[in-house]
Tab-separated table of C-alpha atoms in Angstrom:
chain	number	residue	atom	x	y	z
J	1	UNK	CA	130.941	182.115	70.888
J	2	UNK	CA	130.466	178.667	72.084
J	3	UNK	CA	132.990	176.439	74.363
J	4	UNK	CA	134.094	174.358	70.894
J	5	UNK	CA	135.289	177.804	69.329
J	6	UNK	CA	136.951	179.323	72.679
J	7	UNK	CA	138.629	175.797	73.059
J	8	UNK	CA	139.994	176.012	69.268
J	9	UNK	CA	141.259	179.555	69.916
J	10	UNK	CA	142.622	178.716	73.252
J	11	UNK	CA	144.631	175.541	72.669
J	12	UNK	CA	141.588	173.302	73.703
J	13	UNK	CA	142.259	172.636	77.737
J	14	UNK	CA	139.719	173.890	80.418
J	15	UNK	CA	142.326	176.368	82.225
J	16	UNK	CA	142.446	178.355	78.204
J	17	UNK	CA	138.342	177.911	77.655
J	18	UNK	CA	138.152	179.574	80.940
J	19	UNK	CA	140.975	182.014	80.415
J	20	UNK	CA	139.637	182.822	77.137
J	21	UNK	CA	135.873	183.779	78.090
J	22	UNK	CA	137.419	185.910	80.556
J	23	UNK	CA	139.241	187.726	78.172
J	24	UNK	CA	136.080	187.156	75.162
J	25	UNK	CA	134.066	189.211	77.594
J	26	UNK	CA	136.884	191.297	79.193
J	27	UNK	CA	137.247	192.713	75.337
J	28	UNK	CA	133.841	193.373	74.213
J	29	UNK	CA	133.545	196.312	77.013
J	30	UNK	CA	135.153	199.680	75.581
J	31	UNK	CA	138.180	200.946	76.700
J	32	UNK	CA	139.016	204.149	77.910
J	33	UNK	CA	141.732	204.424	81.015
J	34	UNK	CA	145.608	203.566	80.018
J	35	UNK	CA	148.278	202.660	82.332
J	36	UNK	CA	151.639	203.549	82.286
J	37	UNK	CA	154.505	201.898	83.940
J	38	UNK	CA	158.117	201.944	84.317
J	39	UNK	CA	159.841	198.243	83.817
J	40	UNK	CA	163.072	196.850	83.226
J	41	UNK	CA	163.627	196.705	78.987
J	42	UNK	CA	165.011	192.654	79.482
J	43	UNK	CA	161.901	191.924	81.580
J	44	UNK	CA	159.362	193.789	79.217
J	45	UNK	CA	161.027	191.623	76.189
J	46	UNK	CA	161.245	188.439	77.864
J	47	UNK	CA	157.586	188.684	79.289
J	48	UNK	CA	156.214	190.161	75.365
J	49	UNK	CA	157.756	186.894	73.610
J	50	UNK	CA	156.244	184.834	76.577
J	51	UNK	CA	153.081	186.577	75.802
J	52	UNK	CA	153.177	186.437	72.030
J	53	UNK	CA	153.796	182.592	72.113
J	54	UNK	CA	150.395	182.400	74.163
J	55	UNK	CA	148.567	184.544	71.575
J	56	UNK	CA	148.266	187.528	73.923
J	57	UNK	CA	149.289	191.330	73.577
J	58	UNK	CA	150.192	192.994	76.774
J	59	UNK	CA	147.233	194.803	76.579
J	60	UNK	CA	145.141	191.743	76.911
J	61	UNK	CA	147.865	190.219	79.307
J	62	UNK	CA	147.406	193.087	81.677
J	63	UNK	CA	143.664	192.504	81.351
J	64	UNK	CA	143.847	189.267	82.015
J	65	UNK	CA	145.847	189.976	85.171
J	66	UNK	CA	143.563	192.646	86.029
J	67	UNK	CA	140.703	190.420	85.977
J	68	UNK	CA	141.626	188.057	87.864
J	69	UNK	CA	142.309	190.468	90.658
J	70	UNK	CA	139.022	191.228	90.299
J	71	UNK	CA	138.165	187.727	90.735
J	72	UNK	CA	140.201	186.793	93.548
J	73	UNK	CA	139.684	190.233	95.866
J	74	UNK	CA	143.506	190.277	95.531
J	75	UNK	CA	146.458	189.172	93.720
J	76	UNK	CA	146.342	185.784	91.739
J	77	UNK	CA	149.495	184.537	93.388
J	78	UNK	CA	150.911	184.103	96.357
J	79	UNK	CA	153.276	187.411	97.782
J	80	UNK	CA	155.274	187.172	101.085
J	81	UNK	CA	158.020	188.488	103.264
J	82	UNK	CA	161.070	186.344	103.802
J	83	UNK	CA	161.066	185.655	106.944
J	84	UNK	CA	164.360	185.642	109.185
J	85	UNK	CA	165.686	182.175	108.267
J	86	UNK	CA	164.263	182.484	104.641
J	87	UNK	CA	166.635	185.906	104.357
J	88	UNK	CA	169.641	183.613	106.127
J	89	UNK	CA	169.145	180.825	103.851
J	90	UNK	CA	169.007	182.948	100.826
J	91	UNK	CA	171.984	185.083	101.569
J	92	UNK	CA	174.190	181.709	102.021
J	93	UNK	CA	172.976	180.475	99.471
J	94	UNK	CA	173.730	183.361	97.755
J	95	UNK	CA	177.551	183.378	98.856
J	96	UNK	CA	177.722	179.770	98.044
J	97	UNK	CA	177.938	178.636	102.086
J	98	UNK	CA	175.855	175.601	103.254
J	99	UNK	CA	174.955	174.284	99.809
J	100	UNK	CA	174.247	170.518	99.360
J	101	UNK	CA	174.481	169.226	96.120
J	102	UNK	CA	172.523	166.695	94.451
J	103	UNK	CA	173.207	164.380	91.637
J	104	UNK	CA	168.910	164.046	90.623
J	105	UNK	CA	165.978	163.730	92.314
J	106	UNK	CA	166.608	160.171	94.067
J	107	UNK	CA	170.000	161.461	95.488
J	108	UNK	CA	167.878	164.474	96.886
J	109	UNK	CA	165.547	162.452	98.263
J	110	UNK	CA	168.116	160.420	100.027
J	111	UNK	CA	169.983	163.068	101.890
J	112	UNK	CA	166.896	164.393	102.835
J	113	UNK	CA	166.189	160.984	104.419
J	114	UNK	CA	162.983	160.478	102.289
């Protein structure tokens, strides 16, 4: 399949083309383990009508993900403990304490002194 075709298939932008020969040549190896997990039923639908609006099942989702793993030696994101003041600031925020509103993005900026 050449880039033209994968680009057609993919929505035409670089990140799909590459996404896309990952999964081309993800899929043309047989298959033969399954996983099984446990997930929340809202999550699982949200997440399936995210994936059927990018053309995926959640087979190749999870293959995807997989893959990139692979790739990467680890996860494809960033995962991290809250530290101290993270946990603070979230539980405030949280309980509605030390909020600062802002009217857009300039008024932000402002009482941030930016």
């Amino acid at each position: 399949m050449d880039q033209q075709t994968v680009g057609e298939r993919c929505g035409g932008t670089v990140i799909y083309r590459m996404a896309c020969l990952i999964f081309i040549d993800t899929f043309r190896m047989g298959k033969s383990s399954t996983i099984r997990a446990r997930i929340e039923p809202d999550l699982k639908g949200k997440v399936e009508r995210i994936f059927q609006q990018l053309g995926l099942t959640t087979t190749q989702a999870i293959t995807l993900f997989y893959k990139q793993v692979e790739l990467k030696k680890g996860l494809p994101f960033d995962v991290a403990i809250p530290n101290e003041v993270t946990r603070k600031t979230f539980s405030d925020t949280d309980a509605g304490r030390d909020l600062i509103i802002c009217n857009d993005a300039d008024d932000m900026f402002k009482k941030l002194g930016i």
